PDB file of C-alpha atoms in Angstrom:
ATOM      1  CA  MET A   1       0.000   0.000   0.000  1.00 54.00           C
ATOM      2  CA  ALA A   2       1.291   3.485  -0.931  1.00 63.00           C
ATOM      3  CA  LYS A   3       1.633   6.154   1.695  1.00 71.00           C
ATOM      4  CA  LYS A   4      -0.712   9.054   1.331  1.00 74.00           C
ATOM      5  CA  LYS A   5       0.751  12.549   1.479  1.00 74.00           C
ATOM      6  CA  PRO A   6      -0.752  14.633   4.221  1.00 71.00           C
ATOM      7  CA  ARG A   7      -2.728  17.481   2.755  1.00 72.00           C
ATOM      8  CA  PRO A   8      -1.979  20.896   4.172  1.00 68.00           C
ATOM      9  CA  THR A   9      -4.993  22.077   6.040  1.00 68.00           C
ATOM     10  CA  PRO A  10      -5.785  25.745   6.107  1.00 61.00           C
ATOM     11  CA  PRO A  11      -5.397  27.367   9.491  1.00 61.00           C
ATOM     12  CA  VAL A  12      -8.526  27.314  11.534  1.00 58.00           C
ATOM     13  CA  THR A  13     -10.155  30.711  11.620  1.00 53.00           C
ATOM     14  CA  SER A  14     -12.926  31.863  13.818  1.00 56.00           C
ATOM     15  CA  GLY A  15     -16.436  31.444  12.491  1.00 59.00           C
ATOM     16  CA  ASP A  16     -16.917  35.191  12.199  1.00 67.00           C
ATOM     17  CA  GLN A  17     -14.194  35.745   9.587  1.00 75.00           C
ATOM     18  CA  PRO A  18     -14.065  33.963   6.239  1.00 78.00           C
ATOM     19  CA  ALA A  19     -10.811  32.301   5.178  1.00 77.00           C
ATOM     20  CA  THR A  20      -8.587  34.652   3.198  1.00 81.00           C
ATOM     21  CA  LEU A  21      -6.346  33.808   0.289  1.00 75.00           C
ATOM     22  CA  LYS A  22      -3.315  34.404   2.492  1.00 73.00           C
ATOM     23  CA  ASP A  23      -4.574  31.750   4.888  1.00 77.00           C
ATOM     24  CA  LEU A  24      -5.076  29.247   2.068  1.00 77.00           C
ATOM     25  CA  LEU A  25      -1.667  29.756   0.395  1.00 79.00           C
ATOM     26  CA  SER A  26       1.523  28.292   1.730  1.00 85.00           C
ATOM     27  CA  PRO A  27       3.957  30.715   3.408  1.00 85.00           C
ATOM     28  CA  ASP A  28       6.640  30.271   0.730  1.00 88.00           C
ATOM     29  CA  ILE A  29       4.194  31.275  -2.019  1.00 86.00           C
ATOM     30  CA  VAL A  30       3.090  34.299  -0.006  1.00 86.00           C
ATOM     31  CA  SER A  31       6.707  35.362   0.498  1.00 90.00           C
ATOM     32  CA  LYS A  32       7.425  34.952  -3.227  1.00 92.00           C
ATOM     33  CA  LEU A  33       4.403  37.064  -4.090  1.00 90.00           C
ATOM     34  CA  LYS A  34       5.481  39.786  -1.654  1.00 93.00           C
ATOM     35  CA  GLU A  35       8.981  39.718  -3.122  1.00 96.00           C
ATOM     36  CA  GLN A  36       7.582  40.024  -6.638  1.00 97.00           C
ATOM     37  CA  ALA A  37       5.366  42.933  -5.569  1.00 96.00           C
ATOM     38  CA  ALA A  38       8.358  44.704  -4.032  1.00 97.00           C
ATOM     39  CA  ASP A  39      10.374  44.173  -7.237  1.00 97.00           C
ATOM     40  CA  MET A  40       7.552  45.587  -9.344  1.00 98.00           C
ATOM     41  CA  LYS A  41       7.292  48.600  -7.048  1.00 97.00           C
ATOM     42  CA  ARG A  42      11.051  49.249  -7.325  1.00 98.00           C
ATOM     43  CA  GLU A  43      10.886  48.984 -11.123  1.00 98.00           C
ATOM     44  CA  GLU A  44       7.987  51.448 -11.224  1.00 98.00           C
ATOM     45  CA  GLU A  45       9.923  53.914  -9.053  1.00 97.00           C
ATOM     46  CA  GLN A  46      12.970  53.589 -11.307  1.00 97.00           C
ATOM     47  CA  ARG A  47      10.823  54.179 -14.392  1.00 98.00           C
ATOM     48  CA  LYS A  48       9.281  57.297 -12.844  1.00 97.00           C
ATOM     49  CA  GLU A  49      12.743  58.577 -11.862  1.00 98.00           C
ATOM     50  CA  GLU A  50      14.031  58.045 -15.412  1.00 98.00           C
ATOM     51  CA  ILE A  51      11.035  59.926 -16.829  1.00 98.00           C
ATOM     52  CA  ARG A  52      11.638  62.797 -14.391  1.00 98.00           C
ATOM     53  CA  ILE A  53      15.336  62.983 -15.281  1.00 98.00           C
ATOM     54  CA  GLN A  54      14.569  62.915 -18.985  1.00 97.00           C
ATOM     55  CA  ALA A  55      12.007  65.721 -18.629  1.00 97.00           C
ATOM     56  CA  GLU A  56      14.511  67.793 -16.640  1.00 97.00           C
ATOM     57  CA  GLU A  57      17.193  67.288 -19.303  1.00 97.00           C
ATOM     58  CA  GLU A  58      14.743  68.307 -22.042  1.00 97.00           C
ATOM     59  CA  ARG A  59      13.820  71.433 -20.083  1.00 96.00           C
ATOM     60  CA  LYS A  60      17.486  72.352 -19.628  1.00 95.00           C
ATOM     61  CA  ALA A  61      18.206  71.789 -23.333  1.00 94.00           C
ATOM     62  CA  LYS A  62      15.249  73.979 -24.325  1.00 91.00           C
ATOM     63  CA  GLN A  63      16.364  76.720 -21.916  1.00 89.00           C
ATOM     64  CA  LYS A  64      19.910  76.576 -23.284  1.00 88.00           C
ATOM     65  CA  GLN A  65      18.566  76.872 -26.826  1.00 88.00           C
ATOM     66  CA  LEU A  66      16.451  79.879 -25.824  1.00 83.00           C
ATOM     67  CA  ASP A  67      19.429  81.504 -24.099  1.00 83.00           C
ATOM     68  CA  ASN A  68      21.361  81.278 -27.355  1.00 83.00           C
ATOM     69  CA  ASN A  69      18.493  82.797 -29.330  1.00 83.00           C
ATOM     70  CA  PHE A  70      19.065  86.542 -29.747  1.00 80.00           C
ATOM     71  CA  GLU A  71      15.390  87.302 -30.437  1.00 82.00           C
ATOM     72  CA  HIS A  72      14.332  85.622 -27.208  1.00 79.00           C
ATOM     73  CA  LEU A  73      16.975  87.476 -25.186  1.00 77.00           C
ATOM     74  CA  LEU A  74      15.998  90.784 -26.755  1.00 77.00           C
ATOM     75  CA  SER A  75      12.308  90.245 -26.010  1.00 80.00           C
ATOM     76  CA  LYS A  76      13.064  89.396 -22.384  1.00 79.00           C
ATOM     77  CA  SER A  77      15.436  92.299 -21.826  1.00 76.00           C
ATOM     78  CA  ASP A  78      14.410  95.547 -20.169  1.00 72.00           C
ATOM     79  CA  MET A  79      13.816  98.022 -22.962  1.00 71.00           C
ATOM     80  CA  ASP A  80      14.421 101.095 -20.774  1.00 72.00           C
ATOM     81  CA  TRP A  81      17.827 102.097 -22.126  1.00 68.00           C
ATOM     82  CA  HIS A  82      17.592 105.581 -20.600  1.00 73.00           C
ATOM     83  CA  LYS A  83      18.724 104.406 -17.215  1.00 74.00           C
ATOM     84  CA  TYR A  84      21.999 103.111 -18.736  1.00 70.00           C
ATOM     85  CA  LYS A  85      22.974 106.441 -20.366  1.00 66.00           C
TER      86      LYS A  85
END
């Protein structure tokens, strides 16, 4: 006769609360899922940081281009030349 494997029984919960998915899953699966969630969160933060850095670099490049544009500098300058005479 072959030995039967003991089936993991879910932890006994009180009658007031229904069994949750965390209770039904084994602890190693729960830890793997938490690890995967943490990895996904880190990747999302890195992606947001890269987007922020790229936007900042684009803004700096546009500002540098405007600073080299004579028409832009002239329009932003104070046109009251009398105070410099």
